[in-house]
Coordinates of C-alpha atoms and ligand atoms in Angstrom, one line a residue:
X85 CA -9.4 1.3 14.3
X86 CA -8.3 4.2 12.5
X87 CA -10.4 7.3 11.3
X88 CA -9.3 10.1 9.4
X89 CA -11.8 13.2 8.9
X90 CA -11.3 15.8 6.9
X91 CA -7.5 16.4 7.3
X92 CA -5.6 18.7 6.4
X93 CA -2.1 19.8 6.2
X94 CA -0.2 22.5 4.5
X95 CA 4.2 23.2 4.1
X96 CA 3.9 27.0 4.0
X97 CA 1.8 27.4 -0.1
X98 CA 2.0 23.9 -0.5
X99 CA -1.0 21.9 0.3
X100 CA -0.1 18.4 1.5
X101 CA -3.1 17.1 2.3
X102 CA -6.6 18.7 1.4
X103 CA -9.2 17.5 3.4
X104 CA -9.3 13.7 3.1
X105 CA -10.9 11.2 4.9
X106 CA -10.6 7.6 4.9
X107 CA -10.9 4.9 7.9
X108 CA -9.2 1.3 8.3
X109 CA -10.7 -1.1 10.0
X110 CA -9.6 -3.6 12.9
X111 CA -7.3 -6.3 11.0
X112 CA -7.5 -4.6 7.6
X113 CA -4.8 -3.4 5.4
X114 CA -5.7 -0.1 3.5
X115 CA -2.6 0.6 1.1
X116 CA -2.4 4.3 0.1
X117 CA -1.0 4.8 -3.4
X118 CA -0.2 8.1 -5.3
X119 CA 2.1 9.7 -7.3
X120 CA 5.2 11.7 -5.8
X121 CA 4.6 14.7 -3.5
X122 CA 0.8 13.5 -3.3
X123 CA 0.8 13.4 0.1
X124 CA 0.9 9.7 1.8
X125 CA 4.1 10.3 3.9
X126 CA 2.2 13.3 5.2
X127 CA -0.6 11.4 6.0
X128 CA 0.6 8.9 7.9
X129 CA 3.0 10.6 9.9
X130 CA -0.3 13.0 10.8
X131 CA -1.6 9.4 12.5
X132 CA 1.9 8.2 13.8
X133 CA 1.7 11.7 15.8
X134 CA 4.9 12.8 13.8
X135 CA 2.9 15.9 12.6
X136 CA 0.7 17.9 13.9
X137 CA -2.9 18.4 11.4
X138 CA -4.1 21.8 10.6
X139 CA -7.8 21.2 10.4
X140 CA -9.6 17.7 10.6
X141 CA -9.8 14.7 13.3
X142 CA -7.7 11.3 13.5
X143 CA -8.6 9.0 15.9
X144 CA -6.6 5.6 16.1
X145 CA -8.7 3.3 18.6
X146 CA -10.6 6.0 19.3
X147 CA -8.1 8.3 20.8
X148 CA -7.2 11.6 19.2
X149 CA -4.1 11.7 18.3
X150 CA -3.7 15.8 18.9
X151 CA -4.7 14.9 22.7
X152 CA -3.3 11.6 23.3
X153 CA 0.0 11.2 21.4
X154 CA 1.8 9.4 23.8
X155 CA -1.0 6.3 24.1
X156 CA -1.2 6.5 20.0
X157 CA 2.0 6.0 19.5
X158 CA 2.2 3.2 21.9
X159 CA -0.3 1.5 19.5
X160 CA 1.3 2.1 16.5
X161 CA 4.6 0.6 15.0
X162 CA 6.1 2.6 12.0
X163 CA 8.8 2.3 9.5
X164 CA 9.5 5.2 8.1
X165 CA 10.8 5.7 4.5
X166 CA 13.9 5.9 5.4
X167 CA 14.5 4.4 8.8
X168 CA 17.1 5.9 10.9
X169 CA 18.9 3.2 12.5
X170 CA 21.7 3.9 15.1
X171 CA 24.9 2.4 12.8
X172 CA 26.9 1.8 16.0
X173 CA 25.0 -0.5 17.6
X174 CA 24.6 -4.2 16.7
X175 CA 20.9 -5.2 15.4
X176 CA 19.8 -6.5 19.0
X177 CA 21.3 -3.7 21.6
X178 CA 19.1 -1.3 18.7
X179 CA 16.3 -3.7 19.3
X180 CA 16.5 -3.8 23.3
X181 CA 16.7 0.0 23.1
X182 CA 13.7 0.6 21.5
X183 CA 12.2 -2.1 23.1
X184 CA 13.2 -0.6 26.9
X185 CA 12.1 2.8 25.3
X186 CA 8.5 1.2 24.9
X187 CA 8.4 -0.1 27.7
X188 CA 8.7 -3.8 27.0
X189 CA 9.1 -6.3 30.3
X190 CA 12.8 -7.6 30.5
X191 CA 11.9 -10.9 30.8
X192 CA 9.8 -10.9 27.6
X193 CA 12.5 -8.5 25.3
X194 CA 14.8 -10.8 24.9
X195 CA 12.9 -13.6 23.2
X196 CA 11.0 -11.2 20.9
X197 CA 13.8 -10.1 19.9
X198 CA 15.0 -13.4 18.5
X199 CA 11.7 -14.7 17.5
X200 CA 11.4 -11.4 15.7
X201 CA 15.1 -11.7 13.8
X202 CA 14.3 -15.2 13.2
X203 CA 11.1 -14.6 11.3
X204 CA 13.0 -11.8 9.4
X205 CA 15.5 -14.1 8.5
X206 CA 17.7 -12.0 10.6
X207 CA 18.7 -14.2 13.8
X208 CA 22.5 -15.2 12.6
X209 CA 22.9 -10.9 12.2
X210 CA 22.2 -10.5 15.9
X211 CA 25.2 -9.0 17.1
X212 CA 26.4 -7.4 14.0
X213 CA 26.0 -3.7 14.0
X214 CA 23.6 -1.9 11.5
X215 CA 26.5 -0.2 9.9
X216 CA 27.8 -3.3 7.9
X217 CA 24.0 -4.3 6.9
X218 CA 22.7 -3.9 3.6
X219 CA 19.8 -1.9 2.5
X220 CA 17.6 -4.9 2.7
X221 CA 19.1 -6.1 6.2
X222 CA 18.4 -2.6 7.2
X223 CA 14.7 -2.5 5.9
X224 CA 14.0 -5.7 7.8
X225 CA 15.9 -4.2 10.8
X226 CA 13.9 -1.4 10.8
X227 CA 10.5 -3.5 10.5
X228 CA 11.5 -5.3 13.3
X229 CA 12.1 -2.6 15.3
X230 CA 8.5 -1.1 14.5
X231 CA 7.1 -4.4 15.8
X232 CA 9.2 -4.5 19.0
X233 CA 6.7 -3.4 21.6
X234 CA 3.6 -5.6 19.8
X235 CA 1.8 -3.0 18.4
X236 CA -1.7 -3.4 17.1
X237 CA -1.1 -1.3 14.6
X238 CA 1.3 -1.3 11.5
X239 CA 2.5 1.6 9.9
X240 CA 4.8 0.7 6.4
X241 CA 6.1 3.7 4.4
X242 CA 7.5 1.9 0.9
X243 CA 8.9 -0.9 2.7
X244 CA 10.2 -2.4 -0.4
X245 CA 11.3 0.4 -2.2
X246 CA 14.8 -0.3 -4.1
X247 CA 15.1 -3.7 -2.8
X248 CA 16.0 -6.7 -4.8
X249 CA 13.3 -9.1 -5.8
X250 CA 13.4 -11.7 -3.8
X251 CA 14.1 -9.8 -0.3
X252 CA 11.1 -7.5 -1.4
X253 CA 9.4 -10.8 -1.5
X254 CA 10.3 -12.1 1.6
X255 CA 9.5 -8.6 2.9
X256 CA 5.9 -8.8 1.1
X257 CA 5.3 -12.2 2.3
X258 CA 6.3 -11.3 5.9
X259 CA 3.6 -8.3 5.6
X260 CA 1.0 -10.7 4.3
X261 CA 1.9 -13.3 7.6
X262 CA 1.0 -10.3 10.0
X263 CA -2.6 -9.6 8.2
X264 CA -5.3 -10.2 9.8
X265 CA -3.3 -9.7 13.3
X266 CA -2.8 -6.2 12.8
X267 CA -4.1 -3.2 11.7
X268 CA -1.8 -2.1 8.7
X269 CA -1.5 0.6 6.4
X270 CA 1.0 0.3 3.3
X271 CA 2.3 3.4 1.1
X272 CA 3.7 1.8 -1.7
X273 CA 4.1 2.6 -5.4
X274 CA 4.0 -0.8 -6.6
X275 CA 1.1 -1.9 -7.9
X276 CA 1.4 -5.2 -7.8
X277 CA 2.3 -4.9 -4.3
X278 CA -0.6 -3.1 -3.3
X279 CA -2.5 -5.9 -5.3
X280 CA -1.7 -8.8 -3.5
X281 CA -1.4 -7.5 -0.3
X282 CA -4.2 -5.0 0.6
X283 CA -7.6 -5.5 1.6
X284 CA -8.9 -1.6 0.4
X285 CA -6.5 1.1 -1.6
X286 CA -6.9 4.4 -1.7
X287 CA -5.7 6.8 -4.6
X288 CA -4.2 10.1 -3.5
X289 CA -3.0 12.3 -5.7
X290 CA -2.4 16.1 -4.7
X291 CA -3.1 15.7 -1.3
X292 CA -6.7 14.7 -2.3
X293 CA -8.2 11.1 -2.2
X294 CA -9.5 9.7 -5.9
X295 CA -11.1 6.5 -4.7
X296 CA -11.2 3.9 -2.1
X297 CA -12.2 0.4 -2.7
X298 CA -11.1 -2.9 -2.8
X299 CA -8.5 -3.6 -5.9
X300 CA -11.2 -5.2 -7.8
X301 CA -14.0 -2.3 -6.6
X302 CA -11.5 0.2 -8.5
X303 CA -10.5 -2.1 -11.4
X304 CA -14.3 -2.6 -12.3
X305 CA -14.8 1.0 -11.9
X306 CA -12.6 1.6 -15.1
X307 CA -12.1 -1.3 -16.7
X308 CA -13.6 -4.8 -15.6
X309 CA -11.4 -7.7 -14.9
X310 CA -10.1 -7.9 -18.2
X311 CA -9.6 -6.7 -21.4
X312 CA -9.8 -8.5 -24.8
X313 CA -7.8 -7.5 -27.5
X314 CA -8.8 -8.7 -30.8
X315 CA -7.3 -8.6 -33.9
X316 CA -10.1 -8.1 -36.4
X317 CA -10.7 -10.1 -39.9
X318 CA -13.1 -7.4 -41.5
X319 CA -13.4 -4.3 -38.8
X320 CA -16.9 -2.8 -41.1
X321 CA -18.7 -5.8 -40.0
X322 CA -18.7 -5.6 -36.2
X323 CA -21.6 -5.1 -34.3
X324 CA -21.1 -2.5 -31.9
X325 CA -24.4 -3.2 -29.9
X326 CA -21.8 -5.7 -28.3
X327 CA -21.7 -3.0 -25.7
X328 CA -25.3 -3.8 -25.2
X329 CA -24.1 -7.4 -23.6
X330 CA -24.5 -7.7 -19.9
X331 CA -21.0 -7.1 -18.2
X332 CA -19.3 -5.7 -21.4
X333 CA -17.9 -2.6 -19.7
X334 CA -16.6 -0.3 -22.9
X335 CA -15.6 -1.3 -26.3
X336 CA -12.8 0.2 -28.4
X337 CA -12.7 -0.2 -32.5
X338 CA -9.2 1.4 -33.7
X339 CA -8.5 -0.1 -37.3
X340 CA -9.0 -3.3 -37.6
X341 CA -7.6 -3.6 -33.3
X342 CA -11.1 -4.1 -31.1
X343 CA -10.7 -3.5 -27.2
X344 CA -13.5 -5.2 -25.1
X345 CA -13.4 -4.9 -21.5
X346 CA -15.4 -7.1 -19.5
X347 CA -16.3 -7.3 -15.9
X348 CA -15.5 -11.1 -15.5
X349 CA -14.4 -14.0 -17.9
X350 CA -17.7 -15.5 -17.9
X351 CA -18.9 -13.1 -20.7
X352 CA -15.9 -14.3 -22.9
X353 CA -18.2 -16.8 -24.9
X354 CA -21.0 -14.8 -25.5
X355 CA -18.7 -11.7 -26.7
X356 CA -16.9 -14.2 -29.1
X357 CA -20.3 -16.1 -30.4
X358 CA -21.2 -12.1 -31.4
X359 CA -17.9 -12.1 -33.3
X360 CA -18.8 -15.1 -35.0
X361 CA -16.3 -15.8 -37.4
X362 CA -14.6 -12.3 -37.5
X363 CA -12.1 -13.1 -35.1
X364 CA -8.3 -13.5 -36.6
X365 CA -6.6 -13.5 -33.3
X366 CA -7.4 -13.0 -29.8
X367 CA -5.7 -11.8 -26.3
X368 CA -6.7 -11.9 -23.2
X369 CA -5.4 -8.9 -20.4
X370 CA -6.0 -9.2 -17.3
X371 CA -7.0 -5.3 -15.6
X372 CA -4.2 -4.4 -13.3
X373 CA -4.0 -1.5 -10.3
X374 CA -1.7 0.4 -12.6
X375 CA -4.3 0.9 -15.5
X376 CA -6.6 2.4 -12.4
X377 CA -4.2 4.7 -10.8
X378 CA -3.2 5.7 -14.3
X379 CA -6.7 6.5 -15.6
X380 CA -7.6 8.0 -12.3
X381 CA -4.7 10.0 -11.9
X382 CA -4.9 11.5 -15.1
X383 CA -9.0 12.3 -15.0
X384 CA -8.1 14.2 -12.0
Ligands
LIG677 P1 6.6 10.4 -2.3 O1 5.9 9.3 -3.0 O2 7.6 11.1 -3.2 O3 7.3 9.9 -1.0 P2 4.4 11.5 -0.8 O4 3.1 11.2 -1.5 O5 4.8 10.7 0.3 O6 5.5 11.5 -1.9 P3 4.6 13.8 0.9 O7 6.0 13.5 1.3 O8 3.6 13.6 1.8 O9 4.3 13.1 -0.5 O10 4.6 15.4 0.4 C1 3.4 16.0 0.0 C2 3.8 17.5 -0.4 O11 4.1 18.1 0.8 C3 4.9 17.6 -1.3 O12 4.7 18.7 -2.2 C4 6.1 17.9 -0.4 O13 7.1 18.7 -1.0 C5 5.4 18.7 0.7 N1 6.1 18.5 2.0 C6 6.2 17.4 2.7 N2 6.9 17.5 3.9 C7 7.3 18.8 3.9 C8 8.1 19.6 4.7 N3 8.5 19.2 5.9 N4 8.3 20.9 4.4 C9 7.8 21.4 3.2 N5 7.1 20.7 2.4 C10 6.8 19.4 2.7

């Protein structure tokens, strides 16, 4: 559905983006993670037809979005960053403006609208105006008004960024109701987030891309599925040829600490029977997407 080639992008010295390429497929969400200033806003406002590229292709459903703006941007809904919503008008005259601006039928506005604020947990805000929303009413606001005119495509720049817990929640799980029915792609920098929601991630990190996998492609790439973190009785008598175990991804001897990391929990018993009895204590942790984009951000 989408396909960047080669992109680039550069503000004057600074290069934004330095020839990446990465595609999403129809249904799929592709989050893009990355430190500040490492290019993901540039990126996607590149495919939302915001910026122009320097060098490089993007073609969302096969259009080019240099040559065919207008038609991409009919396909894609986007909430930027930091959505500028008109503060005068109430939530649903915003709505039907952007919704008249796409060109959505009269007779169908109306009731997306209200099906939309409903499943925002929006509807009794209808006819209050933005200005007396809070920054949560105004994130979901702006996520319905990226949806208005049914796009295929989903476009979310941090769209739970300094929200509290359980409306980024609601938000997340709202996201994760529309997989699979739209094409999304999700800047975020919460891990967690990225996680649970996203089908592939890519790592960007100054304006190049790292990796792209699935969160379990990149957390096997470093780590394995888990770590286990033993405390040791006599450090001088373990066996290092545990590394020689299949699925025992790296081990780590500091004192008497030993760091196993393993591809999957299966391997747990046969690591420990090696230990035999030279096990005090043991814990078990779980990889996470923030022990990738760490490691991978700083080998780069
Ligand atoms: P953040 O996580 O902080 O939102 P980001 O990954 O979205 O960061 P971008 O906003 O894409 O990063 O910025 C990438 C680089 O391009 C940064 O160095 C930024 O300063 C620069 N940049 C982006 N937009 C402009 C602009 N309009 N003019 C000049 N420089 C820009």
């Amino acid at each position: 559905m989408i396909e960047v080639e080669s992109l680039r992008k550069s503000f004057g010295k600074i290069v934004a983006l330095d020839d990446i390429s990465f595609h999403v497929d129809d249904g799929e969400l592709l989050g893009i993670i990355g430190p500040n200033g490492a290019g993901k806003t540039t990126a996607i406002r590149i495919i939302a037809c915001i910026l122009h590229p320097d060098k490089g292709k993007v073609r969302v459903g096969g259009l080019d979005v240099t040559r065919d703006p207008i038609k991409v941007k009919s396909m894609i809904g986007y909430l930027p960053e930091e959505p500028n919503l008109y503060e005068r008008f109430t939530a649903r005259d915003l709505l039907k403006y952007f919704g008249e601006l796409y060109g959505v039928p009269r007779n169908v506005l109306d009731s997306r609208i209200d099906e939309l604020l409903e499943l925002v947990g929006m509807g009794d805000r209808a006819t209050d105006p933005i200005n007396t929303f809070s920054k949560g009413m105004r994130q979901r606001i702006g996520i319905v008004r990226a949806l208005v005119h049914d796009p295929p495509i989903l476009i979310l720049d941090e769209p739970t960024m300094g929200l509290d817990p359980a409306t980024a929640t609601s938000i997340r799980e709202f996201i994760r109701e529309l997989k699979g029915e739209k094409t999304m792609i999700l800047c975020t920098h919460y891990m967690e987030e990225a996680d649970y929601l996203c089908d592939r991630v890519a790592i960007l990190n100054q304006g190049r891309i790292l990796d792209v996998g699935t969160p379990r492609e990149l957390k096997s790439k470093i780590k394995g599925d888990l770590t286990l973190e033993i405390s040791l009785v006599d450090p001088s008598r373990v066996d290092l040829d545990l590394i020689k175990i299949e699925g025992v991804k790296n081990i780590r001897l500091d004192g008497d600490r030993l760091e196993i990391s393993l591809e999957d929990r299966s391997i747990i018993p046969v690591v420990m029977g090696g230990l035999g009895g030279n096990v005090y204590s043991v814990n078990t942790k779980e990889t996470s997407l923030d022990d990738v984009f760490i490691e991978m951000v700083k080998g780069s």
